[in-house]
Amino acid sequence: MKKLVSTMAIVMFMLATACKGEPTNLLIGKWKLTTGAQGCNTAMTFAAKTVTQISWDGKTSTIAVTYVTGEATKFPAVVYVMTDAGITYHVTYIFSSKDKVMIDSGAMCTYERV
C-alpha cells in the first residue's frame, strides 16, 4: 500500500510539472502608448517571434525577437526582449499589472494593453 501511495505521489508530481510548461509571456498582444517622451513607439504588437512597432513619426517596422519571460502572476514582473539587428541587444519591459507595462529606459515609455 505504501508503495502504491508513493508511486501515485510521484506520478502526480510529474504531471503537475509537465502541465506547468513554459511561463506565460505577458507581452504577447497589442499595446498602445499612454505616457512617454517623444521617441517612444506609439503602438506595438508582440507575436511569438516578432514585434511590429509604430514609431513616434508613424513608421512601421517588424523585427524578429526572442523573449526571456519570468513569473507572470506576481507583480512587478519582467520580460526581456532580445533582438539581433547586427548587434544583439535587449529591452527590459516591467509590468505593474498584466495590462500595464513600462520600458526600462530614460524615456519612461508606458503602455496599456489594447
PDB file of C-alpha atoms in Angstrom:
ATOM      1  CA  MET A   1       0.000   0.000   0.000  1.00  0.00           C
ATOM      2  CA  LYS A   2       2.834   2.416   0.883  1.00  0.00           C
ATOM      3  CA  LYS A   3       4.471   1.656  -2.455  1.00  0.00           C
ATOM      4  CA  LEU A   4       1.240   2.470  -4.301  1.00  0.00           C
ATOM      5  CA  VAL A   5       0.831   5.779  -2.467  1.00  0.00           C
ATOM      6  CA  SER A   6       4.465   6.710  -3.163  1.00  0.00           C
ATOM      7  CA  THR A   7       4.105   5.851  -6.831  1.00  0.00           C
ATOM      8  CA  MET A   8       0.880   7.878  -7.092  1.00  0.00           C
ATOM      9  CA  ALA A   9       2.563  10.871  -5.442  1.00  0.00           C
ATOM     10  CA  ILE A  10       5.477  10.715  -7.899  1.00  0.00           C
ATOM     11  CA  VAL A  11       3.138  10.441 -10.908  1.00  0.00           C
ATOM     12  CA  MET A  12       1.037  13.400  -9.714  1.00  0.00           C
ATOM     13  CA  PHE A  13       4.196  15.497  -9.191  1.00  0.00           C
ATOM     14  CA  MET A  14       5.411  14.634 -12.698  1.00  0.00           C
ATOM     15  CA  LEU A  15       2.039  15.529 -14.224  1.00  0.00           C
ATOM     16  CA  ALA A  16       1.924  18.848 -12.411  1.00  0.00           C
ATOM     17  CA  THR A  17       5.440  19.684 -13.580  1.00  0.00           C
ATOM     18  CA  ALA A  18       4.698  18.694 -17.181  1.00  0.00           C
ATOM     19  CA  CYS A  19       1.447  20.678 -17.293  1.00  0.00           C
ATOM     20  CA  LYS A  20       3.099  23.814 -15.998  1.00  0.00           C
ATOM     21  CA  GLY A  21       5.108  24.248 -19.228  1.00  0.00           C
ATOM     22  CA  GLU A  22       6.763  27.490 -20.211  1.00  0.00           C
ATOM     23  CA  PRO A  23       5.950  30.696 -18.356  1.00  0.00           C
ATOM     24  CA  THR A  24       3.232  32.886 -19.855  1.00  0.00           C
ATOM     25  CA  ASN A  25       4.578  35.722 -21.985  1.00  0.00           C
ATOM     26  CA  LEU A  26       2.827  38.850 -20.752  1.00  0.00           C
ATOM     27  CA  LEU A  27       3.949  40.875 -23.788  1.00  0.00           C
ATOM     28  CA  ILE A  28       2.091  38.857 -26.440  1.00  0.00           C
ATOM     29  CA  GLY A  29      -0.668  41.055 -27.840  1.00  0.00           C
ATOM     30  CA  LYS A  30      -1.280  44.673 -28.826  1.00  0.00           C
ATOM     31  CA  TRP A  31      -0.105  47.692 -26.817  1.00  0.00           C
ATOM     32  CA  LYS A  32      -0.683  51.458 -27.102  1.00  0.00           C
ATOM     33  CA  LEU A  33       1.385  54.280 -25.666  1.00  0.00           C
ATOM     34  CA  THR A  34      -0.142  56.047 -22.664  1.00  0.00           C
ATOM     35  CA  THR A  35       2.781  58.162 -21.460  1.00  0.00           C
ATOM     36  CA  GLY A  36       6.299  58.818 -22.581  1.00  0.00           C
ATOM     37  CA  ALA A  37       8.604  61.257 -24.269  1.00  0.00           C
ATOM     38  CA  GLN A  38       8.984  61.762 -27.987  1.00  0.00           C
ATOM     39  CA  GLY A  39      10.871  58.797 -29.326  1.00  0.00           C
ATOM     40  CA  CYS A  40       8.587  56.141 -27.828  1.00  0.00           C
ATOM     41  CA  ASN A  41       6.770  53.777 -30.163  1.00  0.00           C
ATOM     42  CA  THR A  42       3.103  54.772 -30.284  1.00  0.00           C
ATOM     43  CA  ALA A  43       1.937  51.170 -30.677  1.00  0.00           C
ATOM     44  CA  MET A  44       3.458  47.693 -30.571  1.00  0.00           C
ATOM     45  CA  THR A  45       2.146  44.237 -31.437  1.00  0.00           C
ATOM     46  CA  PHE A  46       4.084  41.309 -29.999  1.00  0.00           C
ATOM     47  CA  ALA A  47       3.750  37.843 -31.543  1.00  0.00           C
ATOM     48  CA  ALA A  48       5.559  34.597 -30.709  1.00  0.00           C
ATOM     49  CA  LYS A  49       8.711  35.513 -32.670  1.00  0.00           C
ATOM     50  CA  THR A  50       8.235  39.106 -33.881  1.00  0.00           C
ATOM     51  CA  VAL A  51       7.286  42.586 -32.795  1.00  0.00           C
ATOM     52  CA  THR A  52       5.652  45.149 -35.071  1.00  0.00           C
ATOM     53  CA  GLN A  53       6.225  48.709 -33.918  1.00  0.00           C
ATOM     54  CA  ILE A  54       4.779  52.047 -34.987  1.00  0.00           C
ATOM     55  CA  SER A  55       7.332  54.717 -34.153  1.00  0.00           C
ATOM     56  CA  TRP A  56       6.532  58.240 -32.941  1.00  0.00           C
ATOM     57  CA  ASP A  57       6.959  59.505 -36.531  1.00  0.00           C
ATOM     58  CA  GLY A  58       4.455  56.959 -37.923  1.00  0.00           C
ATOM     59  CA  LYS A  59       6.893  54.476 -39.481  1.00  0.00           C
ATOM     60  CA  THR A  60       6.079  50.780 -39.090  1.00  0.00           C
ATOM     61  CA  SER A  61       8.708  48.081 -38.686  1.00  0.00           C
ATOM     62  CA  THR A  62       8.649  44.382 -37.866  1.00  0.00           C
ATOM     63  CA  ILE A  63      11.659  42.665 -36.330  1.00  0.00           C
ATOM     64  CA  ALA A  64      12.443  39.156 -35.108  1.00  0.00           C
ATOM     65  CA  VAL A  65      12.679  38.802 -31.326  1.00  0.00           C
ATOM     66  CA  THR A  66      13.375  36.250 -28.629  1.00  0.00           C
ATOM     67  CA  TYR A  67      11.762  36.506 -25.204  1.00  0.00           C
ATOM     68  CA  VAL A  68      13.047  35.708 -21.742  1.00  0.00           C
ATOM     69  CA  THR A  69       9.977  35.516 -19.545  1.00  0.00           C
ATOM     70  CA  GLY A  70       9.690  35.344 -15.804  1.00  0.00           C
ATOM     71  CA  GLU A  71       6.937  34.939 -13.252  1.00  0.00           C
ATOM     72  CA  ALA A  72       3.667  36.082 -14.848  1.00  0.00           C
ATOM     73  CA  THR A  73       1.427  36.141 -11.784  1.00  0.00           C
ATOM     74  CA  LYS A  74       3.393  38.263  -9.308  1.00  0.00           C
ATOM     75  CA  PHE A  75       3.907  41.963  -9.963  1.00  0.00           C
ATOM     76  CA  PRO A  76       6.093  43.748 -10.704  1.00  0.00           C
ATOM     77  CA  ALA A  77       7.071  41.238 -13.388  1.00  0.00           C
ATOM     78  CA  VAL A  78       9.738  41.481 -16.095  1.00  0.00           C
ATOM     79  CA  VAL A  79      10.063  40.269 -19.693  1.00  0.00           C
ATOM     80  CA  TYR A  80      13.315  40.716 -21.595  1.00  0.00           C
ATOM     81  CA  VAL A  81      13.112  41.060 -25.381  1.00  0.00           C
ATOM     82  CA  MET A  82      16.250  40.287 -27.352  1.00  0.00           C
ATOM     83  CA  THR A  83      16.790  41.290 -30.967  1.00  0.00           C
ATOM     84  CA  ASP A  84      19.571  40.832 -33.444  1.00  0.00           C
ATOM     85  CA  ALA A  85      19.917  43.811 -35.752  1.00  0.00           C
ATOM     86  CA  GLY A  86      23.593  43.261 -36.460  1.00  0.00           C
ATOM     87  CA  ILE A  87      24.313  43.695 -32.761  1.00  0.00           C
ATOM     88  CA  THR A  88      22.392  41.675 -30.202  1.00  0.00           C
ATOM     89  CA  TYR A  89      20.710  43.851 -27.593  1.00  0.00           C
ATOM     90  CA  HIS A  90      17.792  43.592 -25.223  1.00  0.00           C
ATOM     91  CA  VAL A  91      14.956  45.730 -23.935  1.00  0.00           C
ATOM     92  CA  THR A  92      13.503  45.263 -20.453  1.00  0.00           C
ATOM     93  CA  TYR A  93       9.722  45.547 -20.032  1.00  0.00           C
ATOM     94  CA  ILE A  94       8.495  45.993 -16.447  1.00  0.00           C
ATOM     95  CA  PHE A  95       4.861  45.101 -15.719  1.00  0.00           C
ATOM     96  CA  SER A  96       2.937  46.740 -12.877  1.00  0.00           C
ATOM     97  CA  SER A  97      -0.057  44.551 -13.847  1.00  0.00           C
ATOM     98  CA  LYS A  98      -0.847  42.222 -16.738  1.00  0.00           C
ATOM     99  CA  ASP A  99      -2.248  45.168 -18.724  1.00  0.00           C
ATOM    100  CA  LYS A 100       0.323  47.907 -17.937  1.00  0.00           C
ATOM    101  CA  VAL A 101       3.980  47.877 -18.926  1.00  0.00           C
ATOM    102  CA  MET A 102       6.873  50.339 -18.923  1.00  0.00           C
ATOM    103  CA  ILE A 103      10.089  50.132 -20.903  1.00  0.00           C
ATOM    104  CA  ASP A 104      13.095  50.393 -18.602  1.00  0.00           C
ATOM    105  CA  SER A 105      14.665  53.456 -20.239  1.00  0.00           C
ATOM    106  CA  GLY A 106      15.161  57.154 -19.666  1.00  0.00           C
ATOM    107  CA  ALA A 107      12.065  57.970 -21.760  1.00  0.00           C
ATOM    108  CA  MET A 108       9.809  56.015 -19.358  1.00  0.00           C
ATOM    109  CA  CYS A 109       7.548  54.846 -22.218  1.00  0.00           C
ATOM    110  CA  THR A 110       4.391  53.379 -20.636  1.00  0.00           C
ATOM    111  CA  TYR A 111       1.839  51.239 -22.459  1.00  0.00           C
ATOM    112  CA  GLU A 112      -1.597  49.690 -21.924  1.00  0.00           C
ATOM    113  CA  ARG A 113      -2.897  46.506 -23.473  1.00  0.00           C
ATOM    114  CA  VAL A 114      -5.375  47.135 -26.329  1.00  0.00           C
TER     115      VAL A 114
END
